[in-house]
Short mmCIF file of C-alpha atoms and ligand atoms in Angstrom, two decimals:
data_model
loop_
_atom_site.label_atom_id
_atom_site.label_comp_id
_atom_site.label_asym_id
_atom_site.label_seq_id
_atom_site.Cartn_x
_atom_site.Cartn_y
_atom_site.Cartn_z
CA UNK A 1 -161.56 148.98 34.86
CA UNK A 2 -161.15 148.75 31.10
CA UNK A 3 -157.54 148.36 30.05
CA UNK A 4 -156.16 147.55 26.65
CA UNK A 5 -153.61 144.79 27.20
CA UNK A 6 -152.80 143.96 23.58
CA UNK A 7 -154.08 140.38 23.58
CA UNK A 8 -152.03 139.54 20.48
CA UNK A 9 -148.78 140.14 22.32
CA UNK A 10 -150.07 138.26 25.33
CA UNK A 11 -150.75 135.10 23.35
CA UNK A 12 -147.39 135.22 21.62
CA UNK A 13 -145.49 135.73 24.88
CA UNK A 14 -147.44 132.95 26.55
CA UNK A 15 -146.62 130.46 23.81
CA UNK A 16 -142.95 131.37 23.60
CA UNK A 17 -142.44 131.14 27.34
CA UNK A 18 -144.14 127.75 27.58
CA UNK A 19 -141.88 126.48 24.78
CA UNK A 20 -138.57 127.41 26.39
CA UNK A 21 -139.60 126.54 29.93
CA UNK A 22 -138.20 122.96 29.80
CA UNK A 23 -134.69 124.40 29.29
CA UNK A 24 -134.98 126.76 32.25
CA UNK A 25 -133.33 125.87 35.59
CA UNK A 26 -134.35 128.95 37.56
CA UNK A 27 -137.04 131.59 37.32
CA UNK A 28 -136.39 135.14 38.40
CA UNK A 29 -139.70 136.91 38.81
CA UNK A 30 -139.51 140.65 39.39
CA UNK A 31 -142.49 142.26 41.11
CA UNK A 32 -143.13 145.72 42.51
CA UNK A 33 -142.60 145.60 46.28
CA UNK A 34 -145.54 147.99 46.79
CA UNK A 35 -147.90 145.54 45.04
CA UNK A 36 -146.24 142.11 45.07
CA UNK A 37 -149.49 140.31 44.26
CA UNK A 38 -151.02 142.62 41.64
CA UNK A 39 -147.75 143.01 39.74
CA UNK A 40 -147.15 139.26 39.46
CA UNK A 41 -148.07 137.31 36.35
CA UNK A 42 -150.98 134.92 36.92
CA UNK A 43 -149.37 132.15 34.84
CA UNK A 44 -146.01 131.96 36.57
CA UNK A 45 -147.01 129.17 38.91
CA UNK A 46 -148.41 127.13 36.05
CA UNK A 47 -145.15 127.49 34.12
CA UNK A 48 -142.93 126.98 37.09
CA UNK A 49 -144.38 123.79 38.60
CA UNK A 50 -141.60 122.98 41.10
CA UNK A 51 -138.70 124.78 39.47
CA UNK A 52 -136.83 127.01 41.89
CA UNK A 53 -137.70 130.69 41.78
CA UNK A 54 -136.18 133.90 43.00
CA UNK A 55 -139.04 136.26 43.71
CA UNK A 56 -137.58 139.76 43.61
CA UNK A 57 -139.56 142.46 45.39
CA UNK A 58 -138.07 145.45 43.59
CA UNK A 59 -138.36 149.18 44.31
CA UNK A 60 -138.00 148.34 47.96
CA UNK A 61 -137.03 151.97 48.58
CA UNK A 62 -140.70 152.86 47.92
CA UNK A 63 -142.40 150.10 49.94
CA UNK A 64 -143.39 149.77 53.60
CA UNK A 65 -140.78 147.66 55.39
CA UNK A 66 -143.11 145.75 57.71
CA UNK A 67 -145.66 144.98 54.99
CA UNK A 68 -142.81 143.76 52.80
CA UNK A 69 -141.74 141.34 55.52
CA UNK A 70 -145.29 139.93 55.56
CA UNK A 71 -145.04 139.33 51.82
CA UNK A 72 -141.65 137.62 52.10
CA UNK A 73 -143.06 135.21 54.69
CA UNK A 74 -146.13 134.67 52.53
CA UNK A 75 -144.14 133.78 49.39
CA UNK A 76 -141.63 131.62 51.24
CA UNK A 77 -144.34 129.29 52.44
CA UNK A 78 -143.40 127.58 49.17
CA UNK A 79 -140.05 125.92 49.84
CA UNK A 80 -138.88 126.29 46.21
CA UNK A 81 -139.29 130.07 46.41
CA UNK A 82 -136.71 132.45 47.80
CA UNK A 83 -138.16 135.95 48.17
CA UNK A 84 -135.74 138.89 48.29
CA UNK A 85 -136.00 142.65 48.34
CA UNK A 86 -134.08 144.85 45.94
CA UNK A 87 -133.38 148.36 44.80
CA UNK A 88 -132.31 147.48 41.28
CA UNK A 89 -130.53 150.81 40.88
CA UNK A 90 -127.88 149.34 43.18
CA UNK A 91 -125.77 147.24 40.77
CA UNK A 92 -123.85 145.49 43.55
CA UNK A 93 -127.14 144.20 45.03
CA UNK A 94 -128.16 142.93 41.59
CA UNK A 95 -124.86 141.14 41.08
CA UNK A 96 -125.29 139.32 44.40
CA UNK A 97 -128.43 137.69 43.05
CA UNK A 98 -126.26 135.40 40.92
CA UNK A 99 -125.05 133.64 44.05
CA UNK A 100 -128.55 133.46 45.47
CA UNK A 101 -129.62 131.82 42.22
CA UNK A 102 -126.73 129.34 42.22
CA UNK A 103 -127.71 128.20 45.71
CA UNK A 104 -131.30 127.53 44.68
CA UNK A 105 -130.54 125.37 41.65
CA UNK A 106 -129.96 121.91 43.03
CA UNK A 107 -131.17 119.66 40.20
CA UNK A 108 -128.28 117.87 38.51
CA UNK A 109 -127.01 119.35 35.23
CA UNK A 110 -124.49 117.88 32.81
CA UNK A 111 -121.01 119.11 33.73
CA UNK A 112 -120.01 122.44 32.27
CA UNK A 113 -123.56 123.35 31.38
CA UNK A 114 -124.42 126.82 32.65
CA UNK A 115 -127.47 127.58 34.76
CA UNK A 116 -130.22 128.94 32.54
CA UNK A 117 -132.34 131.50 34.34
CA UNK A 118 -135.40 133.21 32.90
CA UNK A 119 -136.37 136.68 34.01
CA UNK A 120 -140.07 137.58 34.09
CA UNK A 121 -141.87 140.75 35.03
CA UNK A 122 -144.41 143.29 33.86
CA UNK A 123 -143.27 146.46 32.08
CA UNK A 124 -141.65 149.17 34.19
CA UNK A 125 -141.02 146.90 37.17
CA UNK A 126 -137.25 147.27 36.78
CA UNK A 127 -136.17 144.24 34.71
CA UNK A 128 -133.78 146.13 32.45
CA UNK A 129 -132.21 147.94 35.40
CA UNK A 130 -131.72 144.59 37.11
CA UNK A 131 -130.27 142.93 34.00
CA UNK A 132 -127.76 145.75 33.59
CA UNK A 133 -126.83 145.48 37.26
CA UNK A 134 -126.34 141.72 37.07
CA UNK A 135 -124.31 142.00 33.88
CA UNK A 136 -122.24 144.90 35.17
CA UNK A 137 -122.76 146.80 31.92
CA UNK A 138 -125.54 148.39 29.90
CA UNK A 139 -127.32 145.68 27.94
CA UNK A 140 -130.96 146.63 28.16
CA UNK A 141 -132.55 150.01 27.65
CA UNK A 142 -134.29 151.28 30.78
CA UNK A 143 -137.00 153.82 31.48
CA UNK A 144 -140.11 154.52 29.53
CA UNK A 145 -139.62 152.21 26.59
CA UNK A 146 -142.90 151.07 25.08
CA UNK A 147 -143.86 147.45 25.63
CA UNK A 148 -143.27 145.95 22.21
CA UNK A 149 -142.52 142.34 21.34
CA UNK A 150 -138.83 141.77 20.97
CA UNK A 151 -136.79 138.68 20.19
CA UNK A 152 -135.97 136.57 23.17
CA UNK A 153 -132.51 137.45 24.37
CA UNK A 154 -129.84 135.17 25.75
CA UNK A 155 -127.51 137.12 27.99
CA UNK A 156 -124.36 135.47 29.38
CA UNK A 157 -123.87 136.81 32.92
CA UNK A 158 -121.03 134.56 34.06
CA UNK A 159 -119.32 131.41 32.83
CA UNK A 160 -121.85 129.30 34.67
CA UNK A 161 -124.90 131.56 34.33
CA UNK A 162 -127.06 132.53 31.36
CA UNK A 163 -130.12 134.74 31.49
CA UNK A 164 -133.10 134.56 29.14
CA UNK A 165 -134.94 137.84 28.84
CA UNK A 166 -138.68 137.38 28.45
CA UNK A 167 -139.97 137.70 24.94
CA UNK A 168 -142.71 140.21 24.43
CA UNK A 169 -144.95 141.45 27.02
CA UNK A 170 -146.11 140.14 30.33
CA UNK A 171 -149.36 141.11 31.88
CA UNK A 172 -150.17 141.39 35.57
CA UNK A 173 -153.15 140.22 37.61
CA UNK A 174 -156.29 142.14 36.76
CA UNK A 175 -158.58 140.19 39.02
CA UNK A 176 -159.89 141.04 41.56
CA UNK A 177 -160.68 144.63 40.46
CA UNK A 178 -158.46 146.33 43.03
CA UNK A 179 -155.39 144.94 41.24
CA UNK A 180 -155.97 147.11 38.17
CA UNK A 181 -156.30 150.20 40.34
CA UNK A 182 -153.16 149.50 42.29
CA UNK A 183 -151.21 148.88 39.09
CA UNK A 184 -152.41 152.23 37.77
CA UNK A 185 -151.48 154.03 40.98
CA UNK A 186 -147.90 152.72 40.87
CA UNK A 187 -147.48 153.65 37.20
CA UNK A 188 -147.44 150.13 35.80
CA UNK A 189 -150.21 150.98 33.35
CA UNK A 190 -149.62 153.44 30.54
CA UNK A 191 -150.88 156.84 31.60
CA UNK A 192 -152.80 157.27 28.35
CA UNK A 193 -155.35 154.61 29.31
CA UNK A 194 -155.99 155.61 32.90
CA UNK A 195 -158.43 158.07 34.42
CA UNK A 196 -156.47 160.09 36.98
CA UNK A 197 -159.53 161.25 38.90
CA UNK A 198 -160.64 157.68 39.32
CA UNK A 199 -157.31 156.21 40.42
CA UNK A 200 -156.49 159.19 42.64
CA UNK A 201 -159.79 158.63 44.42
CA UNK A 202 -158.85 154.98 44.89
CA UNK A 203 -155.40 155.96 46.20
CA UNK A 204 -156.77 158.66 48.51
CA UNK A 205 -159.32 156.22 49.90
CA UNK A 206 -156.68 153.56 50.58
CA UNK A 207 -154.14 155.98 52.06
CA UNK A 208 -156.77 157.62 54.25
CA UNK A 209 -157.53 154.26 55.81
CA UNK A 210 -154.04 152.77 55.97
CA UNK A 211 -151.57 155.65 56.17
CA UNK A 212 -153.41 158.68 57.63
CA UNK A 213 -150.27 159.99 59.34
CA UNK A 214 -148.35 160.12 56.08
CA UNK A 215 -151.12 162.25 54.54
CA UNK A 216 -151.30 164.54 57.58
CA UNK A 217 -147.53 165.07 57.48
CA UNK A 218 -147.20 165.60 53.75
CA UNK A 219 -150.17 167.94 53.32
CA UNK A 220 -150.05 169.54 56.78
CA UNK A 221 -153.60 168.54 57.60
CA UNK A 222 -155.05 169.17 61.04
CA UNK A 223 -156.72 165.78 61.08
CA UNK A 224 -157.67 163.05 58.64
CA UNK A 225 -161.10 163.71 57.11
CA UNK A 226 -163.81 161.08 57.59
CA UNK A 227 -164.54 160.72 53.92
CA UNK A 228 -162.34 160.52 50.86
CA UNK A 229 -163.79 163.44 48.91
CA UNK A 230 -163.18 165.74 51.89
CA UNK A 231 -159.58 164.51 51.97
CA UNK A 232 -159.10 165.32 48.28
CA UNK A 233 -160.61 168.77 48.88
CA UNK A 234 -158.27 169.36 51.82
CA UNK A 235 -155.21 168.43 49.73
CA UNK A 236 -156.45 170.69 46.92
CA UNK A 237 -156.83 173.58 49.35
CA UNK A 238 -153.31 173.05 50.73
CA UNK A 239 -151.76 172.90 47.30
CA UNK A 240 -153.71 175.67 45.62
CA UNK A 241 -155.59 173.38 43.25
CA UNK A 242 -158.53 175.77 43.39
CA UNK A 243 -160.17 177.41 40.44
CA UNK A 244 -162.50 180.31 39.93
CA UNK A 245 -165.33 180.56 42.41
CA UNK A 246 -163.36 178.48 44.92
CA UNK A 247 -164.07 175.19 43.15
CA UNK A 248 -161.39 172.55 43.40
CA UNK A 249 -159.54 171.54 40.25
CA UNK A 250 -160.08 167.82 40.53
CA UNK A 251 -157.76 166.65 37.77
CA UNK A 252 -154.95 168.87 39.00
CA UNK A 253 -155.09 167.60 42.57
CA UNK A 254 -155.54 164.01 41.34
CA UNK A 255 -152.38 164.17 39.23
CA UNK A 256 -150.48 165.78 42.08
CA UNK A 257 -151.39 163.06 44.56
CA UNK A 258 -150.50 160.24 42.16
CA UNK A 259 -147.24 161.87 41.11
CA UNK A 260 -146.14 162.43 44.68
CA UNK A 261 -147.05 158.89 45.68
CA UNK A 262 -145.03 157.45 42.79
CA UNK A 263 -142.03 159.58 43.67
CA UNK A 264 -142.13 158.36 47.26
CA UNK A 265 -142.80 161.87 48.56
CA UNK A 266 -145.42 160.57 51.00
CA UNK A 267 -142.99 158.02 52.39
CA UNK A 268 -142.61 154.28 51.91
CA UNK A 269 -146.20 153.13 51.44
CA UNK A 270 -147.33 149.72 50.21
CA UNK A 271 -150.70 149.34 48.54
CA UNK A 272 -151.53 145.75 49.44
CA UNK A 273 -150.95 143.20 52.20
CA UNK A 274 -151.46 139.42 52.04
CA UNK A 275 -154.50 139.84 54.27
CA UNK A 276 -156.10 142.47 52.06
CA UNK A 277 -155.59 140.32 48.96
CA UNK A 278 -157.06 137.26 50.66
CA UNK A 279 -160.11 139.29 51.68
CA UNK A 280 -160.55 140.68 48.15
CA UNK A 281 -160.20 137.22 46.66
CA UNK A 282 -162.81 135.70 48.92
CA UNK A 283 -165.33 138.46 48.09
CA UNK A 284 -164.59 138.20 44.36
CA UNK A 285 -164.86 134.40 44.41
CA UNK A 286 -168.18 134.53 46.21
CA UNK A 287 -169.55 137.03 43.69
CA UNK A 288 -168.33 134.88 40.82
CA UNK A 289 -169.91 131.77 42.33
CA UNK A 290 -173.23 133.60 42.70
CA UNK A 291 -173.11 134.77 39.10
CA UNK A 292 -172.25 131.26 37.86
CA UNK A 293 -175.09 129.74 39.89
CA UNK A 294 -177.57 132.27 38.48
CA UNK A 295 -176.40 131.45 34.97
CA UNK A 296 -176.79 127.70 35.55
CA UNK A 297 -180.30 128.30 36.85
CA UNK A 298 -181.21 130.28 33.71
CA UNK A 299 -179.83 127.53 31.46
CA UNK A 300 -181.77 124.85 33.35
CA UNK A 301 -184.98 126.89 33.12
CA UNK A 302 -184.54 127.39 29.39
CA UNK A 303 -184.04 123.63 28.84
CA UNK A 304 -187.15 122.80 30.88
CA UNK A 305 -189.18 125.27 28.84
CA UNK A 306 -187.91 123.72 25.60
CA UNK A 307 -188.94 120.23 26.76
CA UNK A 308 -192.40 121.49 27.69
CA UNK A 309 -192.94 123.09 24.27
CA UNK A 310 -191.84 119.86 22.55
CA UNK A 311 -194.30 117.75 24.55
CA UNK A 312 -197.18 119.97 23.57
N1 GDP B 1 -137.21 153.88 42.95
C1 GDP B 1 -136.81 152.85 42.22
N2 GDP B 1 -136.86 152.92 40.87
C2 GDP B 1 -136.45 151.85 40.15
C3 GDP B 1 -135.95 150.67 40.76
N3 GDP B 1 -135.64 149.79 39.77
C4 GDP B 1 -135.93 150.40 38.62
N4 GDP B 1 -136.41 151.64 38.82
C5 GDP B 1 -136.86 152.62 37.81
O1 GDP B 1 -138.05 152.12 37.21
C6 GDP B 1 -138.12 152.52 35.83
C7 GDP B 1 -138.36 151.31 34.95
O2 GDP B 1 -137.22 150.47 35.01
P1 GDP B 1 -136.83 149.46 33.81
O3 GDP B 1 -135.61 148.72 34.24
O4 GDP B 1 -136.78 150.16 32.51
O5 GDP B 1 -138.12 148.49 33.85
P2 GDP B 1 -138.54 147.32 32.81
O6 GDP B 1 -139.60 147.90 31.94
O7 GDP B 1 -139.07 146.22 33.67
O8 GDP B 1 -137.32 146.90 32.04
C8 GDP B 1 -136.81 153.25 35.55
O9 GDP B 1 -137.05 154.62 35.64
C9 GDP B 1 -135.89 152.77 36.66
O10 GDP B 1 -134.89 153.70 36.99
C10 GDP B 1 -135.91 150.63 42.20
O11 GDP B 1 -135.52 149.63 42.84
N5 GDP B 1 -136.36 151.73 42.85
MG1 MG B 2 -137.11 146.85 29.97
#
């Protein structure tokens, strides 16, 4: 899936974060609880090494409770990571994270020096909402603010606690391919660059296999269709997304499905599990290894041919 991720901003953010990292005592990574893997930044582990981290699975009100528990267990296999769920619109819950953070930071600091925490997360994941909740006042603008590079901010949250807001723009995982789709379905990717028909098909296919009952209930279907296109047609018929001659209006039904998923109208539905990600990774790694091997073989062949021509 082709997505424009503003590489200029990416490089700048990457450099700035690496520079301040030595001063950071605690990382607070905010991910979308519906896609905790896809919405994470691929460089966080490289930056973090063994610094303590609070991994915040936000928008918990939209995610599947049992899948979320699987993710918490998965992340907490690393003893420096504490994974927690959050609805960042609840300021009290946000404020409580300060204590969770204090408990995690065990490395000695010079007396009187506040804990420096850095908050990381892709656009629209709920960072500003969380910052405002932790601070107990409006500091950061929330909602659909475009992802532009801003100066790194230092926000005092308590006498012993300072928060660094990430400079610029953080990107999510875009490999394997499913990650890009899931990010688009949740609304993490600007609508202007996505193809609704394409991502709605992806969503319908996933939901048909993993949450058929939610689809049956929401769209009053008699049964779950065997193939995804029939499902989309059935939803279109239920919702009057039908044009002249009885043809379905594909873009209308696609937008409807995506909108209703994002609003939680189909229920609390997660889009990935640790198992699914592991399976996708192993397929993608095998494909990559095959491609690399084929390339090596071509290079070797070319060198042999060169040698032969020289000898002649
Ligand atoms: N349903 C739900 N929406 C949330 C939650 N946290 C944030 N939001 C919404 O997500 C949108 C983006 O939040 P914002 O804080 O601006 O994200 P940022 O780009 O990471 O700073 C806003 O409309 C928030 O109200 C949450 O826990 N649940
Ligand atoms: Mg923000």
